[in-house]
Coordinates of N, CA and C in Angstrom, one line a residue:
M1 N 7.9 3.5 -30.5 CA 8.7 4.0 -31.8 C 7.7 4.4 -32.8
F2 N 6.6 3.7 -33.0 CA 5.6 4.0 -34.0 C 5.0 5.4 -33.7
G3 N 4.8 5.7 -32.4 CA 4.2 7.0 -32.0 C 5.1 8.1 -32.3
L4 N 6.5 7.9 -32.2 CA 7.4 8.9 -32.5 C 7.4 9.2 -34.0
I5 N 7.4 8.1 -34.8 CA 7.4 8.3 -36.2 C 6.1 9.0 -36.7
A6 N 5.0 8.6 -36.1 CA 3.7 9.2 -36.5 C 3.7 10.7 -36.1
G7 N 4.2 11.0 -35.0 CA 4.3 12.4 -34.5 C 5.1 13.2 -35.4
A8 N 6.3 12.7 -35.8 CA 7.2 13.4 -36.7 C 6.5 13.6 -38.1
L9 N 5.8 12.6 -38.6 CA 5.2 12.7 -39.9 C 4.0 13.7 -39.8
S10 N 3.3 13.7 -38.7 CA 2.2 14.7 -38.5 C 2.7 16.1 -38.5
A11 N 3.9 16.3 -37.9 CA 4.5 17.7 -37.9 C 4.9 18.1 -39.4
L12 N 5.4 17.1 -40.1 CA 5.8 17.4 -41.5 C 4.5 17.7 -42.3
A13 N 3.4 16.9 -42.1 CA 2.2 17.1 -42.8 C 1.6 18.5 -42.5
A14 N 1.7 19.0 -41.3 CA 1.2 20.3 -40.9 C 1.9 21.4 -41.7
G15 N 3.3 21.3 -41.7 CA 4.0 22.3 -42.5 C 3.7 22.2 -44.0
A16 N 3.5 21.0 -44.5 CA 3.2 20.8 -45.9 C 1.9 21.4 -46.3
V17 N 0.9 21.2 -45.4 CA -0.4 21.8 -45.6 C -0.3 23.3 -45.7
A18 N 0.5 23.9 -44.8 CA 0.7 25.4 -44.9 C 1.2 25.8 -46.2
V19 N 2.1 25.0 -46.8 CA 2.6 25.3 -48.2 C 1.5 25.3 -49.2
S20 N 0.7 24.2 -49.2 CA -0.4 24.1 -50.2 C -1.4 25.2 -50.0
K21 N -1.7 25.6 -48.7 CA -2.7 26.7 -48.4 C -2.1 28.0 -49.0
A22 N -0.8 28.2 -48.8 CA -0.2 29.5 -49.3 C -0.4 29.5 -50.8
L23 N -0.1 28.4 -51.5 CA -0.3 28.4 -52.9 C -1.7 28.5 -53.3
G24 N -2.6 28.0 -52.5 CA -4.0 28.0 -52.8 C -4.6 29.4 -52.8
V25 N -4.1 30.3 -52.0 CA -4.6 31.6 -51.9 C -4.0 32.6 -52.9
V26 N -3.1 32.1 -53.6 CA -2.4 33.0 -54.6 C -3.5 33.5 -55.7
G27 N -4.4 32.6 -56.0 CA -5.5 33.0 -56.9 C -5.2 32.7 -58.3
L28 N -4.3 31.8 -58.6 CA -4.0 31.4 -59.9 C -5.0 30.4 -60.4
A29 N -5.1 30.3 -61.8 CA -5.9 29.3 -62.4 C -5.1 28.0 -62.3
A30 N -5.8 26.9 -62.6 CA -5.2 25.5 -62.4 C -3.9 25.4 -63.2
Q31 N -3.8 26.0 -64.4 CA -2.5 25.9 -65.2 C -1.4 26.6 -64.5
G32 N -1.7 27.8 -64.0 CA -0.6 28.5 -63.2 C -0.2 27.8 -62.0
L33 N -1.2 27.2 -61.3 CA -0.9 26.5 -60.1 C 0.0 25.3 -60.4
K34 N -0.3 24.7 -61.6 CA 0.5 23.5 -61.9 C 1.9 23.8 -62.2
I35 N 2.2 24.9 -62.8 CA 3.5 25.3 -63.1 C 4.3 25.5 -61.8
I36 N 3.7 26.2 -60.8 CA 4.4 26.3 -59.5 C 4.5 25.0 -58.8
G37 N 3.4 24.2 -58.8 CA 3.4 22.9 -58.2 C 4.5 22.0 -58.7
N38 N 4.6 22.0 -60.0 CA 5.7 21.2 -60.6 C 7.1 21.7 -60.3
A39 N 7.2 23.0 -60.1 CA 8.5 23.6 -59.7 C 8.8 23.1 -58.3
V40 N 7.8 23.1 -57.3 CA 8.1 22.5 -56.0 C 8.4 21.1 -56.1
A41 N 7.7 20.3 -56.9 CA 7.9 18.9 -57.0 C 9.3 18.6 -57.7
S42 N 9.8 19.5 -58.5 CA 11.1 19.3 -59.1 C 12.2 19.1 -58.1
V43 N 12.1 19.8 -57.0 CA 13.2 19.6 -55.9 C 13.2 18.1 -55.5
A44 N 12.0 17.6 -55.2 CA 11.9 16.2 -54.7 C 12.3 15.3 -55.8
K45 N 12.1 15.6 -57.1 CA 12.5 14.8 -58.2 C 14.0 14.7 -58.3
T46 N 14.6 15.9 -58.1 CA 16.1 16.0 -58.2 C 16.7 15.1 -57.1
L47 N 16.0 15.1 -55.9 CA 16.5 14.3 -54.8 C 16.2 12.8 -55.0
G48 N 15.5 12.4 -56.1 CA 15.2 11.0 -56.3 C 14.0 10.5 -55.6
I49 N 13.2 11.4 -55.0 CA 12.1 10.9 -54.2 C 10.9 10.7 -55.1
I50 N 10.7 11.5 -56.1 CA 9.6 11.4 -57.0 C 10.1 11.1 -58.4
K51 N 9.5 10.2 -59.1 CA 10.0 9.8 -60.4 C 9.9 11.0 -61.4
P52 N 10.9 11.2 -62.2 CA 11.0 12.3 -63.1 C 9.8 12.5 -64.0
E53 N 9.1 11.4 -64.4 CA 8.0 11.5 -65.3 C 6.7 11.7 -64.6
T54 N 6.7 11.8 -63.3 CA 5.4 12.0 -62.5 C 5.2 13.5 -62.3
D55 N 4.1 14.0 -62.8 CA 3.9 15.5 -62.6 C 3.1 15.7 -61.3
V56 N 3.0 16.9 -60.9 CA 2.4 17.2 -59.5 C 1.0 16.8 -59.4
E57 N 0.2 16.9 -60.5 CA -1.2 16.6 -60.5 C -1.4 15.1 -60.3
E58 N -0.5 14.3 -61.0 CA -0.6 12.8 -60.8 C -0.2 12.4 -59.4
I59 N 0.8 12.9 -58.9 CA 1.2 12.5 -57.5 C 0.2 12.9 -56.5
G60 N -0.5 14.1 -56.8 CA -1.6 14.5 -55.9 C -2.8 13.5 -56.0
D61 N -3.1 13.1 -57.2 CA -4.2 12.1 -57.4 C -3.9 10.8 -56.8
R62 N -2.7 10.4 -56.9 CA -2.3 9.1 -56.3 C -2.4 9.2 -54.7
A63 N -1.9 10.3 -54.2 CA -1.9 10.5 -52.8 C -3.4 10.5 -52.2
L64 N -4.3 11.2 -52.9 CA -5.7 11.3 -52.5 C -6.3 9.9 -52.5
Q65 N -6.0 9.1 -53.6 CA -6.6 7.7 -53.7 C -6.0 6.8 -52.6
A66 N -4.7 7.0 -52.4 CA -4.1 6.1 -51.4 C -4.6 6.4 -50.0
E67 N -4.7 7.6 -49.7 CA -5.2 8.0 -48.3 C -6.7 7.5 -48.2
H68 N -7.5 7.6 -49.2 CA -8.8 7.1 -49.2 C -8.9 5.6 -48.9
Q69 N -7.9 4.9 -49.3 CA -7.8 3.5 -49.1 C -7.1 3.1 -47.8
G70 N -6.7 4.1 -47.0 CA -6.0 3.9 -45.8 C -4.5 3.6 -45.9
I71 N -4.0 3.9 -47.1 CA -2.5 3.8 -47.3 C -1.9 5.1 -47.0
L72 N -1.3 5.2 -45.8 CA -0.9 6.5 -45.2 C 0.6 6.5 -45.0
P73 N 1.2 7.7 -44.9 CA 2.6 7.8 -44.7 C 3.1 7.1 -43.4
E74 N 2.3 7.2 -42.4 CA 2.8 6.7 -41.1 C 2.9 5.1 -41.1
N75 N 2.2 4.5 -42.1 CA 2.4 3.1 -42.2 C 3.7 2.6 -42.9
F76 N 4.4 3.6 -43.4 CA 5.7 3.3 -44.1 C 6.9 3.9 -43.4
G77 N 6.7 4.7 -42.4 CA 7.8 5.3 -41.6 C 8.4 6.5 -42.2
S78 N 8.1 6.9 -43.4 CA 8.6 8.1 -44.0 C 7.8 8.5 -45.3
Y79 N 7.8 9.7 -45.6 CA 7.1 10.2 -46.8 C 7.8 9.6 -48.0
E80 N 9.1 9.5 -48.0 CA 9.8 8.9 -49.2 C 9.4 7.5 -49.5
A81 N 9.3 6.7 -48.4 CA 8.9 5.3 -48.6 C 7.4 5.2 -49.1
W82 N 6.6 6.1 -48.6 CA 5.2 6.1 -48.9 C 5.0 6.5 -50.4
I83 N 5.8 7.5 -50.8 CA 5.7 8.0 -52.2 C 6.1 6.8 -53.2
K84 N 7.2 6.1 -52.8 CA 7.6 5.0 -53.6 C 6.5 4.0 -53.8
E85 N 5.8 3.8 -52.7 CA 4.7 2.8 -52.8 C 3.5 3.3 -53.7
I86 N 3.1 4.6 -53.5 CA 2.0 5.0 -54.3 C 2.3 5.4 -55.7
E87 N 3.6 5.5 -56.1 CA 3.9 5.6 -57.5 C 3.8 4.4 -58.3
G88 N 3.7 3.2 -57.6 CA 3.4 2.0 -58.2 C 1.9 1.8 -58.4
D89 N 1.5 0.8 -59.1 CA 0.1 0.6 -59.4 C -0.4 -0.6 -58.7
E90 N 0.4 -1.4 -58.0 CA 0.0 -2.6 -57.4 C -1.1 -2.5 -56.4
W91 N -1.2 -1.3 -55.7 CA -2.2 -1.1 -54.7 C -3.6 -0.7 -55.3
G92 N -3.6 -0.6 -56.6 CA -4.9 -0.3 -57.2 C -5.2 1.1 -57.7
Y93 N -4.1 1.8 -58.0 CA -4.3 3.2 -58.5 C -5.1 3.1 -59.8
D94 N -6.1 4.0 -59.9 CA -7.0 4.1 -61.1 C -7.0 5.6 -61.6
P95 N -6.4 5.9 -62.7 CA -6.3 7.3 -63.1 C -7.7 7.9 -63.5
E96 N -8.7 7.0 -63.7 CA -10.1 7.4 -64.0 C -10.9 7.6 -62.8
K97 N -10.5 7.2 -61.6 CA -11.3 7.1 -60.4 C -11.7 8.5 -59.9
N98 N -10.8 9.4 -59.9 CA -11.1 10.7 -59.3 C -11.4 11.8 -60.3
R99 N -12.2 11.4 -61.3 CA -12.5 12.4 -62.3 C -13.3 13.6 -61.8
E100 N -14.1 13.3 -60.7 CA -14.9 14.3 -60.1 C -14.1 15.3 -59.3
I101 N -12.9 15.0 -58.9 CA -12.0 15.9 -58.2 C -11.3 16.8 -59.1
S102 N -11.3 18.1 -58.8 CA -10.8 19.1 -59.7 C -9.3 19.0 -59.8
P103 N -8.7 19.4 -61.0 CA -7.3 19.4 -61.2 C -6.6 20.3 -60.1
R104 N -7.2 21.4 -59.7 CA -6.7 22.3 -58.7 C -6.5 21.5 -57.4
E105 N -7.5 20.7 -56.9 CA -7.3 20.0 -55.7 C -6.2 19.0 -55.8
K106 N -6.1 18.3 -56.9 CA -5.0 17.3 -57.1 C -3.6 18.0 -57.1
I107 N -3.5 19.2 -57.7 CA -2.3 19.9 -57.8 C -1.8 20.3 -56.4
L108 N -2.8 20.9 -55.6 CA -2.5 21.3 -54.3 C -2.0 20.2 -53.4
K109 N -2.7 19.0 -53.6 CA -2.3 17.8 -52.8 C -0.9 17.4 -53.2
G110 N -0.6 17.4 -54.5 CA 0.7 17.0 -55.0 C 1.8 17.9 -54.5
T111 N 1.5 19.2 -54.4 CA 2.4 20.2 -53.9 C 2.7 19.9 -52.4
E112 N 1.6 19.6 -51.7 CA 1.7 19.3 -50.2 C 2.6 18.1 -50.0
V113 N 2.4 17.0 -50.8 CA 3.2 15.8 -50.7 C 4.7 16.1 -51.0
S114 N 4.9 16.8 -52.1 CA 6.3 17.2 -52.5 C 7.0 18.0 -51.5
A115 N 6.3 18.9 -50.9 CA 6.9 19.8 -49.9 C 7.2 18.9 -48.6
A116 N 6.3 18.1 -48.2 CA 6.6 17.2 -47.1 C 7.8 16.3 -47.2
A117 N 7.9 15.8 -48.4 CA 9.1 14.9 -48.7 C 10.4 15.7 -48.6
T118 N 10.4 16.9 -49.1 CA 11.6 17.7 -49.1 C 11.9 18.2 -47.6
M119 N 10.9 18.5 -46.9 CA 11.0 18.9 -45.5 C 11.6 17.8 -44.7
E120 N 11.2 16.6 -45.0 CA 11.7 15.4 -44.3 C 13.2 15.2 -44.5
K121 N 13.7 15.5 -45.7 CA 15.1 15.4 -46.0 C 15.9 16.5 -45.3
F122 N 15.3 17.6 -45.0 CA 16.1 18.8 -44.4 C 15.3 19.3 -43.2
P123 N 15.3 18.5 -42.1 CA 14.5 18.9 -40.9 C 15.0 20.2 -40.2
D124 N 16.3 20.6 -40.5 CA 16.8 21.7 -39.8 C 16.7 23.0 -40.6
L125 N 16.1 22.9 -41.8 CA 16.0 24.1 -42.6 C 14.5 24.6 -42.7
P126 N 14.3 25.9 -42.9 CA 12.9 26.4 -43.0 C 12.3 26.1 -44.3
I127 N 12.1 24.8 -44.7 CA 11.6 24.4 -46.0 C 10.2 24.9 -46.2
A128 N 9.3 24.8 -45.2 CA 8.0 25.3 -45.4 C 7.9 26.8 -45.7
D129 N 8.8 27.6 -45.0 CA 8.8 29.0 -45.3 C 9.4 29.2 -46.7
F130 N 10.3 28.4 -47.1 CA 10.9 28.5 -48.5 C 9.8 28.4 -49.5
F131 N 9.0 27.3 -49.4 CA 8.0 27.1 -50.4 C 6.8 28.0 -50.3
T132 N 6.5 28.6 -49.1 CA 5.4 29.5 -49.0 C 5.8 30.9 -49.6
V133 N 7.0 31.1 -50.0 CA 7.4 32.3 -50.7 C 6.6 32.4 -52.0
T134 N 6.0 31.3 -52.5 CA 5.1 31.4 -53.7 C 4.1 32.5 -53.5
E135 N 3.6 32.7 -52.3 CA 2.5 33.6 -52.1 C 2.9 35.0 -52.5
K136 N 4.2 35.3 -52.3 CA 4.7 36.7 -52.5 C 5.6 36.8 -53.8
N137 N 6.1 35.7 -54.2 CA 7.1 35.8 -55.3 C 6.9 34.6 -56.2
Q138 N 5.8 34.6 -57.0 CA 5.5 33.5 -57.9 C 6.6 33.3 -58.9
D139 N 7.2 34.4 -59.4 CA 8.2 34.2 -60.5 C 9.4 33.4 -60.1
F140 N 9.7 33.4 -58.8 CA 10.9 32.6 -58.3 C 10.7 31.1 -58.6
F141 N 9.4 30.6 -58.6 CA 9.2 29.2 -58.7 C 9.0 28.7 -60.1
S142 N 10.1 28.8 -60.9 CA 10.1 28.2 -62.2 C 10.7 26.8 -62.1
I143 N 10.3 25.9 -63.0 CA 10.8 24.5 -62.9 C 12.3 24.5 -63.1
D144 N 12.9 25.3 -64.0 CA 14.3 25.3 -64.3 C 15.1 25.8 -63.0
R145 N 14.6 26.8 -62.4 CA 15.3 27.3 -61.2 C 15.2 26.3 -60.0
M146 N 14.0 25.8 -59.8 CA 13.9 24.8 -58.7 C 14.7 23.5 -59.0
S147 N 14.8 23.2 -60.2 CA 15.7 22.0 -60.6 C 17.1 22.2 -60.2
E148 N 17.6 23.4 -60.5 CA 19.0 23.8 -60.2 C 19.2 23.9 -58.7
I149 N 18.2 24.4 -58.0 CA 18.3 24.5 -56.5 C 18.2 23.1 -55.9
G150 N 17.4 22.2 -56.6 CA 17.3 20.8 -56.1 C 18.7 20.1 -56.3
K151 N 19.4 20.5 -57.3 CA 20.8 19.9 -57.5 C 21.7 20.2 -56.4
L152 N 21.5 21.5 -55.9 CA 22.3 21.9 -54.7 C 22.0 21.0 -53.5
A153 N 20.7 20.7 -53.4 CA 20.2 19.9 -52.2 C 20.8 18.5 -52.3
Q154 N 21.0 18.1 -53.5 CA 21.6 16.7 -53.7 C 23.1 16.7 -53.5
T155 N 23.8 17.7 -54.0 CA 25.2 17.6 -54.0 C 26.0 18.5 -53.0
D156 N 25.3 19.5 -52.5 CA 26.0 20.4 -51.5 C 24.9 21.0 -50.6
Q157 N 24.6 20.2 -49.5 CA 23.5 20.6 -48.6 C 23.8 21.9 -47.9
D158 N 25.1 22.2 -47.7 CA 25.4 23.5 -47.0 C 25.0 24.7 -47.9
A159 N 25.3 24.5 -49.2 CA 25.0 25.6 -50.2 C 23.4 25.7 -50.3
F160 N 22.8 24.5 -50.3 CA 21.3 24.5 -50.4 C 20.7 25.3 -49.2
G161 N 21.3 25.0 -48.0 CA 20.8 25.7 -46.8 C 21.0 27.2 -46.9
K162 N 22.1 27.6 -47.5 CA 22.3 29.1 -47.6 C 21.3 29.7 -48.5
V163 N 20.9 29.0 -49.6 CA 19.9 29.5 -50.5 C 18.6 29.6 -49.8
V164 N 18.2 28.5 -49.1 CA 16.9 28.5 -48.4 C 16.8 29.6 -47.4
N165 N 17.9 29.8 -46.6 CA 17.9 30.8 -45.6 C 17.9 32.2 -46.2
Y166 N 18.5 32.4 -47.4 CA 18.5 33.7 -48.0 C 17.1 34.0 -48.5
V167 N 16.5 33.1 -49.2 CA 15.1 33.3 -49.8 C 14.1 33.5 -48.7
T168 N 14.2 32.9 -47.6 CA 13.2 33.0 -46.5 C 13.5 34.2 -45.5
G169 N 14.7 34.8 -45.7 CA 15.1 35.9 -44.9 C 15.7 35.5 -43.6
S170 N 16.0 34.2 -43.5 CA 16.6 33.7 -42.2 C 18.1 33.9 -42.1
A171 N 18.7 34.2 -43.3 CA 20.2 34.5 -43.3 C 20.4 35.9 -42.8
K172 N 21.2 36.0 -41.8 CA 21.4 37.4 -41.2 C 22.9 37.8 -41.4
D173 N 23.8 36.9 -41.4 CA 25.2 37.3 -41.4 C 25.6 37.5 -42.9
H174 N 26.5 38.5 -43.1 CA 26.9 38.9 -44.5 C 27.5 37.7 -45.3
T175 N 28.3 36.9 -44.6 CA 28.9 35.8 -45.3 C 27.9 34.9 -46.0
T176 N 26.9 34.5 -45.2 CA 25.8 33.6 -45.7 C 25.1 34.2 -46.8
V177 N 24.7 35.5 -46.6 CA 24.0 36.2 -47.7 C 24.8 36.4 -48.9
N178 N 26.1 36.7 -48.8 CA 26.9 36.9 -50.0 C 27.1 35.5 -50.7
D179 N 27.3 34.5 -49.9 CA 27.5 33.1 -50.6 C 26.2 32.7 -51.3
A180 N 25.0 33.0 -50.7 CA 23.8 32.6 -51.3 C 23.6 33.4 -52.6
V181 N 23.9 34.7 -52.6 CA 23.8 35.6 -53.8 C 24.7 35.0 -54.9
D182 N 25.9 34.6 -54.6 CA 26.8 34.0 -55.6 C 26.2 32.8 -56.2
L183 N 25.6 31.9 -55.3 CA 25.0 30.7 -55.8 C 23.9 30.9 -56.7
L184 N 23.0 31.9 -56.3 CA 21.8 32.2 -57.1 C 22.2 32.9 -58.4
L185 N 23.2 33.7 -58.4 CA 23.7 34.3 -59.6 C 24.1 33.2 -60.6
D186 N 24.9 32.2 -60.1 CA 25.3 31.1 -61.0 C 24.1 30.4 -61.6
I187 N 23.1 30.2 -60.7 CA 21.8 29.5 -61.2 C 21.1 30.3 -62.3
E188 N 21.0 31.7 -62.0 CA 20.4 32.5 -63.0 C 21.1 32.5 -64.4
K189 N 22.4 32.4 -64.3 CA 23.1 32.4 -65.6 C 23.1 31.0 -66.3
T190 N 22.8 30.0 -65.4 CA 22.7 28.7 -66.0 C 21.4 28.5 -66.7
I191 N 20.3 29.0 -66.1 CA 19.0 28.8 -66.7 C 18.7 29.9 -67.8
E192 N 19.4 31.0 -67.8 CA 19.3 32.0 -68.8 C 20.6 32.5 -69.3
P193 N 21.3 31.7 -70.1 CA 22.7 32.2 -70.5 C 22.6 33.5 -71.3
G194 N 23.6 34.3 -71.1 CA 23.6 35.6 -71.8 C 23.1 36.8 -71.1
I195 N 22.4 36.6 -70.0 CA 21.9 37.8 -69.3 C 23.1 38.5 -68.6
S196 N 22.9 39.8 -68.5 CA 23.9 40.6 -67.9 C 24.1 40.4 -66.4
D197 N 25.3 40.7 -65.9 CA 25.5 40.6 -64.4 C 24.5 41.5 -63.7
D198 N 24.3 42.7 -64.1 CA 23.3 43.6 -63.4 C 21.9 43.0 -63.4
Y199 N 21.5 42.5 -64.5 CA 20.1 41.9 -64.6 C 20.0 40.7 -63.7
A200 N 21.0 39.9 -63.7 CA 21.0 38.7 -62.8 C 21.0 39.1 -61.4
Y201 N 21.8 40.1 -61.0 CA 21.9 40.6 -59.6 C 20.5 41.1 -59.2
D202 N 19.9 42.0 -60.0 CA 18.6 42.5 -59.7 C 17.6 41.4 -59.4
R203 N 17.6 40.4 -60.2 CA 16.7 39.3 -60.1 C 16.9 38.6 -58.8
V204 N 18.2 38.3 -58.5 CA 18.5 37.6 -57.2 C 18.1 38.4 -56.0
A205 N 18.4 39.8 -56.1 CA 18.0 40.7 -55.0 C 16.5 40.6 -54.7
S206 N 15.7 40.4 -55.8 CA 14.2 40.4 -55.6 C 13.8 39.1 -54.9
F207 N 14.6 38.1 -54.8 CA 14.3 36.8 -54.2 C 14.4 36.9 -52.7
Y208 N 15.1 37.9 -52.2 CA 15.3 38.0 -50.7 C 14.1 38.4 -50.0
T209 N 13.7 37.7 -48.9 CA 12.6 38.0 -48.1 C 13.1 38.8 -46.9
I210 N 12.5 40.0 -46.7 CA 12.9 40.8 -45.5 C 11.9 40.5 -44.4
K211 N 12.5 40.0 -43.2 CA 11.7 39.7 -42.1 C 11.7 40.9 -41.1

């Protein structure tokens, strides 16, 4: 049983590393990386996996320290359980300890952890592909937009799946594409009230990945 769990978590980790690598090659400075990293983390926050007050740099710092101490996801059976553990301080987290590690490295690690936790929740969706869209479409990953998409993940997984498949280019049938467009139009008007229908539609159209 442990071997199966460890294998599953290793597969998640591999996909999550691909996400952080994609973000890493975008070439943004640390502050820009943090904005996108926090947007990725906001999905896990909406799902209740990461505390609302924990930013992506802190969760990355905690993950790096925990791994250095041998506190690993496979010891807990899931990324969600591991994150709950490392968000506490009982195991010896020290915010001053990793001062020599760059904010960029911590942010990328936090993004990796956030992506893995989301992938774990939705094993049948191309979550890694969804998050690696950052490499081509940085504007898509605002905290407000990701928070709204995270709400779909929490309340309507079918709708969330349609959005993920649309953004990654995995949606091929017209019904799924049209449903995803409608969902994203609603999100755009929620995060930016007052925009015109045409402007919202053009923005949503720009999110589609052609495969």
